[in-house]
mmCIF file of C-alpha atoms and ligand atoms in Angstrom:
data_model
loop_
_atom_site.group_PDB
_atom_site.id
_atom_site.type_symbol
_atom_site.label_atom_id
_atom_site.label_comp_id
_atom_site.label_asym_id
_atom_site.label_seq_id
_atom_site.Cartn_x
_atom_site.Cartn_y
_atom_site.Cartn_z
ATOM 1 C CA MET A 1 -4.527 -6.172 -4.580
ATOM 2 C CA ARG A 2 -6.099 -9.145 -2.831
ATOM 3 C CA LEU A 3 -3.915 -10.628 -0.164
ATOM 4 C CA VAL A 4 -4.247 -13.456 2.340
ATOM 5 C CA LEU A 5 -1.819 -13.208 5.270
ATOM 6 C CA LEU A 6 -0.940 -16.509 6.904
ATOM 7 C CA GLY A 7 1.291 -17.293 9.838
ATOM 8 C CA PRO A 8 1.235 -18.589 13.395
ATOM 9 C CA PRO A 9 0.086 -16.522 16.391
ATOM 10 C CA GLY A 10 2.591 -13.727 16.988
ATOM 11 C CA SER A 11 4.108 -13.875 13.500
ATOM 12 C CA GLY A 12 3.131 -10.259 12.808
ATOM 13 C CA LYS A 13 0.057 -10.673 10.583
ATOM 14 C CA GLY A 14 -1.917 -7.923 12.312
ATOM 15 C CA THR A 15 1.072 -5.598 12.629
ATOM 16 C CA GLN A 16 2.046 -5.877 8.974
ATOM 17 C CA ALA A 17 -1.558 -5.802 7.722
ATOM 18 C CA ALA A 18 -2.045 -2.442 9.441
ATOM 19 C CA ARG A 19 0.876 -1.040 7.424
ATOM 20 C CA LEU A 20 -0.016 -2.795 4.174
ATOM 21 C CA LYS A 21 -3.513 -1.349 4.360
ATOM 22 C CA ASP A 22 -2.111 2.175 3.920
ATOM 23 C CA TYR A 23 0.441 1.073 1.345
ATOM 24 C CA LEU A 24 -2.049 -0.824 -0.825
ATOM 25 C CA GLN A 25 -5.084 1.364 -0.045
ATOM 26 C CA VAL A 26 -7.323 -1.637 0.597
ATOM 27 C CA PRO A 27 -9.179 -2.666 3.778
ATOM 28 C CA HIS A 28 -7.598 -4.887 6.421
ATOM 29 C CA ILE A 29 -10.001 -7.660 7.368
ATOM 30 C CA SER A 30 -8.904 -9.439 10.540
ATOM 31 C CA THR A 31 -11.230 -12.220 11.644
ATOM 32 C CA GLY A 32 -9.661 -12.040 15.136
ATOM 33 C CA ASP A 33 -10.485 -8.304 15.333
ATOM 34 C CA LEU A 34 -14.023 -8.891 14.034
ATOM 35 C CA LEU A 35 -14.542 -11.567 16.690
ATOM 36 C CA ARG A 36 -13.028 -9.434 19.470
ATOM 37 C CA ALA A 37 -15.407 -6.599 18.478
ATOM 38 C CA GLU A 38 -18.354 -8.997 18.842
ATOM 39 C CA VAL A 39 -17.067 -10.115 22.242
ATOM 40 C CA ALA A 40 -16.620 -6.500 23.373
ATOM 41 C CA ALA A 41 -20.137 -5.633 22.177
ATOM 42 C CA GLY A 42 -21.567 -8.620 24.084
ATOM 43 C CA SER A 43 -23.497 -9.727 20.975
ATOM 44 C CA PRO A 44 -24.943 -13.274 20.814
ATOM 45 C CA LEU A 45 -22.122 -14.206 18.425
ATOM 46 C CA GLY A 46 -19.573 -12.659 20.789
ATOM 47 C CA LEU A 47 -20.973 -14.600 23.731
ATOM 48 C CA GLN A 48 -20.656 -17.821 21.730
ATOM 49 C CA ALA A 49 -17.089 -17.035 20.650
ATOM 50 C CA LYS A 50 -15.680 -15.650 23.908
ATOM 51 C CA GLU A 51 -14.815 -18.867 25.758
ATOM 52 C CA VAL A 52 -13.636 -20.656 22.613
ATOM 53 C CA MET A 53 -11.221 -17.816 21.854
ATOM 54 C CA ALA A 54 -9.993 -17.615 25.449
ATOM 55 C CA ARG A 55 -9.112 -21.325 25.263
ATOM 56 C CA GLY A 56 -7.184 -20.744 22.033
ATOM 57 C CA GLU A 57 -9.448 -22.950 19.941
ATOM 58 C CA LEU A 58 -11.084 -22.143 16.612
ATOM 59 C CA VAL A 59 -14.532 -20.578 16.495
ATOM 60 C CA SER A 60 -16.943 -22.557 14.273
ATOM 61 C CA ASP A 61 -16.494 -22.438 10.513
ATOM 62 C CA ASP A 62 -20.169 -21.418 10.057
ATOM 63 C CA ILE A 63 -19.829 -18.365 12.283
ATOM 64 C CA LEU A 64 -16.657 -17.314 10.506
ATOM 65 C CA LEU A 65 -18.114 -17.722 7.036
ATOM 66 C CA GLY A 66 -21.197 -15.693 7.993
ATOM 67 C CA MET A 67 -18.982 -12.906 9.341
ATOM 68 C CA LEU A 68 -16.819 -12.957 6.253
ATOM 69 C CA GLU A 69 -19.763 -12.892 3.837
ATOM 70 C CA ASP A 70 -21.144 -9.948 5.743
ATOM 71 C CA ARG A 71 -17.803 -8.104 5.549
ATOM 72 C CA PHE A 72 -17.361 -8.844 1.847
ATOM 73 C CA SER A 73 -20.830 -7.482 1.127
ATOM 74 C CA ARG A 74 -19.409 -4.003 1.801
ATOM 75 C CA ASP A 75 -18.316 -2.038 -1.245
ATOM 76 C CA ASP A 76 -14.834 -1.223 0.032
ATOM 77 C CA THR A 77 -13.658 -4.810 -0.602
ATOM 78 C CA LYS A 78 -14.227 -4.417 -4.354
ATOM 79 C CA ALA A 79 -10.882 -2.623 -4.690
ATOM 80 C CA GLY A 80 -9.090 -5.440 -2.846
ATOM 81 C CA PHE A 81 -8.389 -6.593 0.697
ATOM 82 C CA ILE A 82 -5.853 -7.910 3.150
ATOM 83 C CA LEU A 83 -7.331 -10.934 4.858
ATOM 84 C CA ASP A 84 -5.665 -11.691 8.203
ATOM 85 C CA GLY A 85 -6.554 -14.795 10.232
ATOM 86 C CA TYR A 86 -8.634 -16.579 7.600
ATOM 87 C CA PRO A 87 -8.528 -19.309 6.353
ATOM 88 C CA ARG A 88 -7.359 -21.362 9.311
ATOM 89 C CA ASN A 89 -8.281 -24.844 8.121
ATOM 90 C CA LEU A 90 -9.000 -26.599 4.835
ATOM 91 C CA VAL A 91 -12.776 -26.169 5.181
ATOM 92 C CA GLN A 92 -12.274 -22.401 5.457
ATOM 93 C CA ALA A 93 -9.853 -22.420 2.508
ATOM 94 C CA ALA A 94 -12.531 -24.073 0.357
ATOM 95 C CA ALA A 95 -15.175 -21.636 1.659
ATOM 96 C CA LEU A 96 -12.958 -18.669 0.780
ATOM 97 C CA SER A 97 -12.397 -19.957 -2.755
ATOM 98 C CA GLU A 98 -16.149 -20.377 -3.199
ATOM 99 C CA LEU A 99 -16.934 -16.950 -1.778
ATOM 100 C CA LEU A 100 -14.398 -15.238 -4.021
ATOM 101 C CA ALA A 101 -15.589 -17.197 -7.068
ATOM 102 C CA ARG A 102 -19.150 -16.044 -6.329
ATOM 103 C CA LEU A 103 -17.881 -12.464 -6.190
ATOM 104 C CA GLY A 104 -15.877 -12.934 -9.380
ATOM 105 C CA GLN A 105 -12.608 -12.399 -7.510
ATOM 106 C CA LYS A 106 -9.409 -14.325 -6.852
ATOM 107 C CA PHE A 107 -6.657 -13.431 -4.427
ATOM 108 C CA ASP A 108 -3.266 -12.417 -5.822
ATOM 109 C CA PHE A 109 -1.048 -13.817 -3.084
ATOM 110 C CA ALA A 110 -1.144 -15.923 0.039
ATOM 111 C CA VAL A 111 1.781 -14.610 2.085
ATOM 112 C CA GLN A 112 3.112 -16.789 4.884
ATOM 113 C CA LEU A 113 5.127 -15.063 7.605
ATOM 114 C CA GLU A 114 7.735 -17.483 8.914
ATOM 115 C CA VAL A 115 8.940 -17.019 12.500
ATOM 116 C CA PRO A 116 10.516 -19.591 14.848
ATOM 117 C CA THR A 117 8.346 -20.749 17.747
ATOM 118 C CA GLU A 118 10.627 -19.366 20.510
ATOM 119 C CA LEU A 119 10.297 -15.885 19.036
ATOM 120 C CA LEU A 120 6.511 -16.214 18.704
ATOM 121 C CA VAL A 121 6.253 -17.098 22.375
ATOM 122 C CA GLU A 122 8.517 -14.173 23.298
ATOM 123 C CA ARG A 123 6.505 -11.672 21.238
ATOM 124 C CA ILE A 124 3.181 -12.838 22.635
ATOM 125 C CA ALA A 125 4.541 -12.709 26.184
ATOM 126 C CA GLY A 126 5.527 -9.081 25.502
ATOM 127 C CA ARG A 127 2.040 -8.270 24.255
ATOM 128 C CA ALA A 128 0.468 -10.072 27.233
ATOM 129 C CA GLN A 129 2.276 -7.664 29.537
ATOM 130 C CA ALA A 130 1.489 -4.601 27.443
ATOM 131 C CA GLU A 131 -2.130 -5.313 26.472
ATOM 132 C CA GLY A 132 -3.455 -8.260 28.512
ATOM 133 C CA ARG A 133 -5.307 -9.940 25.612
ATOM 134 C CA ALA A 134 -7.499 -12.723 27.039
ATOM 135 C CA ASP A 135 -5.879 -15.473 24.957
ATOM 136 C CA ASP A 136 -2.244 -14.423 25.483
ATOM 137 C CA ASN A 137 -1.765 -16.570 28.615
ATOM 138 C CA PRO A 138 0.751 -19.461 28.364
ATOM 139 C CA GLU A 139 -1.890 -22.217 28.257
ATOM 140 C CA SER A 140 -3.922 -20.612 25.440
ATOM 141 C CA VAL A 141 -0.767 -19.736 23.516
ATOM 142 C CA ARG A 142 0.303 -23.395 23.615
ATOM 143 C CA LYS A 143 -3.134 -24.377 22.343
ATOM 144 C CA ARG A 144 -3.107 -21.729 19.579
ATOM 145 C CA LEU A 145 0.291 -22.949 18.375
ATOM 146 C CA GLN A 146 -0.957 -26.553 18.402
ATOM 147 C CA VAL A 147 -4.104 -25.603 16.476
ATOM 148 C CA TYR A 148 -1.901 -23.811 13.958
ATOM 149 C CA THR A 149 0.262 -26.911 13.435
ATOM 150 C CA ASP A 150 -2.686 -29.307 13.253
ATOM 151 C CA GLN A 151 -5.221 -27.278 11.282
ATOM 152 C CA THR A 152 -3.636 -24.247 9.617
ATOM 153 C CA ALA A 153 -0.350 -25.739 8.382
ATOM 154 C CA PRO A 154 -2.291 -27.918 5.878
ATOM 155 C CA VAL A 155 -3.733 -24.697 4.383
ATOM 156 C CA ILE A 156 -0.191 -23.489 3.751
ATOM 157 C CA ASP A 157 0.654 -26.758 2.002
ATOM 158 C CA PHE A 158 -2.541 -26.485 -0.029
ATOM 159 C CA TYR A 159 -1.653 -22.993 -1.290
ATOM 160 C CA ARG A 160 1.934 -24.081 -1.897
ATOM 161 C CA GLN A 161 0.749 -26.971 -4.064
ATOM 162 C CA GLN A 162 -1.514 -24.553 -5.966
ATOM 163 C CA GLY A 163 1.518 -22.310 -6.603
ATOM 164 C CA GLU A 164 -0.200 -19.442 -4.739
ATOM 165 C CA LEU A 165 2.098 -19.190 -1.725
ATOM 166 C CA THR A 166 4.791 -16.604 -1.084
ATOM 167 C CA VAL A 167 6.915 -17.233 2.005
ATOM 168 C CA VAL A 168 8.412 -14.207 3.764
ATOM 169 C CA ASP A 169 10.927 -14.247 6.615
ATOM 170 C CA GLY A 170 9.085 -12.624 9.534
ATOM 171 C CA VAL A 171 12.189 -12.187 11.713
ATOM 172 C CA GLY A 172 13.620 -8.683 11.943
ATOM 173 C CA SER A 173 12.399 -5.168 12.589
ATOM 174 C CA LEU A 174 8.888 -4.110 11.564
ATOM 175 C CA ASP A 175 10.394 -2.117 8.685
ATOM 176 C CA GLU A 176 12.548 -5.021 7.491
ATOM 177 C CA VAL A 177 9.617 -7.427 7.394
ATOM 178 C CA PHE A 178 7.404 -4.817 5.711
ATOM 179 C CA THR A 179 10.038 -4.238 3.017
ATOM 180 C CA ARG A 180 10.321 -7.973 2.368
ATOM 181 C CA ILE A 181 6.556 -8.269 1.920
ATOM 182 C CA THR A 182 6.284 -5.262 -0.397
ATOM 183 C CA GLU A 183 9.209 -6.555 -2.473
ATOM 184 C CA ALA A 184 7.442 -9.898 -2.819
ATOM 185 C CA LEU A 185 4.252 -8.126 -3.933
ATOM 186 C CA ALA A 186 5.940 -5.631 -6.246
ATOM 187 C CA PRO A 187 5.346 -7.435 -9.580
ATOM 188 C CA ALA A 188 1.601 -7.823 -8.907
ATOM 189 C CA LYS A 189 1.295 -4.222 -7.638
ATOM 190 C CA GLU A 190 2.784 -2.884 -10.866
ATOM 191 C CA VAL A 191 0.318 -4.725 -13.079
ATOM 192 C CA GLY A 192 -2.689 -4.404 -10.834
HETATM 193 P P1 AP5 B 201 -6.221 -13.800 15.815
HETATM 194 O O1 AP5 B 201 -6.586 -12.473 16.313
HETATM 195 O O2 AP5 B 201 -6.172 -14.038 14.350
HETATM 196 O O3 AP5 B 201 -4.884 -14.199 16.537
HETATM 197 P P2 AP5 B 201 -3.620 -15.066 16.141
HETATM 198 O O4 AP5 B 201 -3.668 -15.748 14.818
HETATM 199 O O5 AP5 B 201 -3.381 -15.944 17.311
HETATM 200 O O6 AP5 B 201 -2.582 -14.019 15.877
HETATM 201 P P3 AP5 B 201 -1.983 -12.894 16.809
HETATM 202 O O7 AP5 B 201 -2.867 -11.708 16.831
HETATM 203 O O8 AP5 B 201 -1.512 -13.455 18.106
HETATM 204 O O9 AP5 B 201 -0.670 -12.656 15.999
HETATM 205 P P4 AP5 B 201 -0.319 -11.873 14.677
HETATM 206 O O10 AP5 B 201 0.318 -12.810 13.706
HETATM 207 O O11 AP5 B 201 -1.441 -11.016 14.180
HETATM 208 O O12 AP5 B 201 0.843 -10.989 15.262
HETATM 209 P P5 AP5 B 201 0.805 -9.477 15.739
HETATM 210 O O13 AP5 B 201 0.991 -8.583 14.575
HETATM 211 O O14 AP5 B 201 -0.394 -9.264 16.606
HETATM 212 O O15 AP5 B 201 -7.227 -14.898 16.391
HETATM 213 C C1 AP5 B 201 -7.552 -14.941 17.770
HETATM 214 C C2 AP5 B 201 -8.584 -16.044 18.002
HETATM 215 O O16 AP5 B 201 -9.798 -15.721 17.275
HETATM 216 C C3 AP5 B 201 -8.212 -17.453 17.501
HETATM 217 O O17 AP5 B 201 -7.415 -18.161 18.434
HETATM 218 C C4 AP5 B 201 -9.588 -18.069 17.301
HETATM 219 O O18 AP5 B 201 -10.166 -18.452 18.525
HETATM 220 C C5 AP5 B 201 -10.405 -16.896 16.746
HETATM 221 N N1 AP5 B 201 -10.346 -16.837 15.280
HETATM 222 C C6 AP5 B 201 -9.803 -15.832 14.521
HETATM 223 N N2 AP5 B 201 -9.915 -16.125 13.209
HETATM 224 C C7 AP5 B 201 -10.523 -17.344 13.150
HETATM 225 C C8 AP5 B 201 -10.882 -18.200 12.079
HETATM 226 N N3 AP5 B 201 -10.621 -17.884 10.803
HETATM 227 N N4 AP5 B 201 -11.502 -19.372 12.380
HETATM 228 C C9 AP5 B 201 -11.786 -19.722 13.652
HETATM 229 N N5 AP5 B 201 -11.451 -18.951 14.719
HETATM 230 C C10 AP5 B 201 -10.822 -17.788 14.460
HETATM 231 O O19 AP5 B 201 2.138 -9.453 16.602
HETATM 232 C C11 AP5 B 201 2.232 -10.093 17.842
HETATM 233 C C12 AP5 B 201 3.137 -9.268 18.769
HETATM 234 O O20 AP5 B 201 4.442 -9.248 18.231
HETATM 235 C C13 AP5 B 201 2.706 -7.801 18.881
HETATM 236 O O21 AP5 B 201 2.928 -7.375 20.203
HETATM 237 C C14 AP5 B 201 3.621 -7.084 17.912
HETATM 238 O O22 AP5 B 201 3.871 -5.752 18.304
HETATM 239 C C15 AP5 B 201 4.877 -7.930 17.966
HETATM 240 N N6 AP5 B 201 5.590 -7.954 16.691
HETATM 241 C C16 AP5 B 201 5.061 -8.122 15.449
HETATM 242 N N7 AP5 B 201 6.009 -8.099 14.520
HETATM 243 C C17 AP5 B 201 7.194 -7.916 15.179
HETATM 244 C C18 AP5 B 201 8.560 -7.801 14.747
HETATM 245 N N8 AP5 B 201 8.897 -7.871 13.453
HETATM 246 N N9 AP5 B 201 9.477 -7.626 15.713
HETATM 247 C C19 AP5 B 201 9.146 -7.554 17.028
HETATM 248 N N10 AP5 B 201 7.872 -7.628 17.493
HETATM 249 C C20 AP5 B 201 6.908 -7.824 16.568
#
């Protein structure tokens, strides 16, 4: 199963991807996690990305594509993947299509998690207290939500127009949302 998880900051992409990974037995590829690992390692890429991420802006498309190509060169992605946090703009959507075409692959579903903004802000505020992620402060959260509206929402429309989008209600308990996603994927899981 090849899955692209879309949704605004705090919609539960990372949380649900961690569960889906076990359910589908495919790797979870989070571009946010890959970037945070680079920042933590203090690599040249991490140093470039750190301030951009802290401000809640998007890291450059070239850096992201390089990271993604590197990750997809590993054998474990041949069985499928859950891509979380990519694509985030139309340039990245085109780059993903090209990369998958080169690899002779196509994703099965783009799943959009839908959650109202007030709840996103509440969830992220909860995580800020629990984990202190550098970009979970109110100013960066506002920016991340704005970037989502301006740059990522067109990706959702693009996949919708292509007939590749599945929208899932992301409000409810972790189990409820997980069940909704797996129900939406069920037909493809049976055949593939
Ligand atoms: P990224 O790490 O992708 O962050 P994000 O999109 O802002 O998403 P979050 O991690 O905030 O939310 P999520 O939807 O994963 O929700 P989660 O499961 O964590 O990106 C960070 C930054 O990296 C970007 O701003 C950018 O700078 C850079 N970047 C990454 N990818 C990039 C790209 N492709 N191009 C350019 N730059 C890129 O849940 C949030 C909280 O809610 C958690 O505390 C969780 O426990 C809780 N929660 C989840 N579900 C529920 C539920 N059902 N009920 C109650 N609480 C819940």
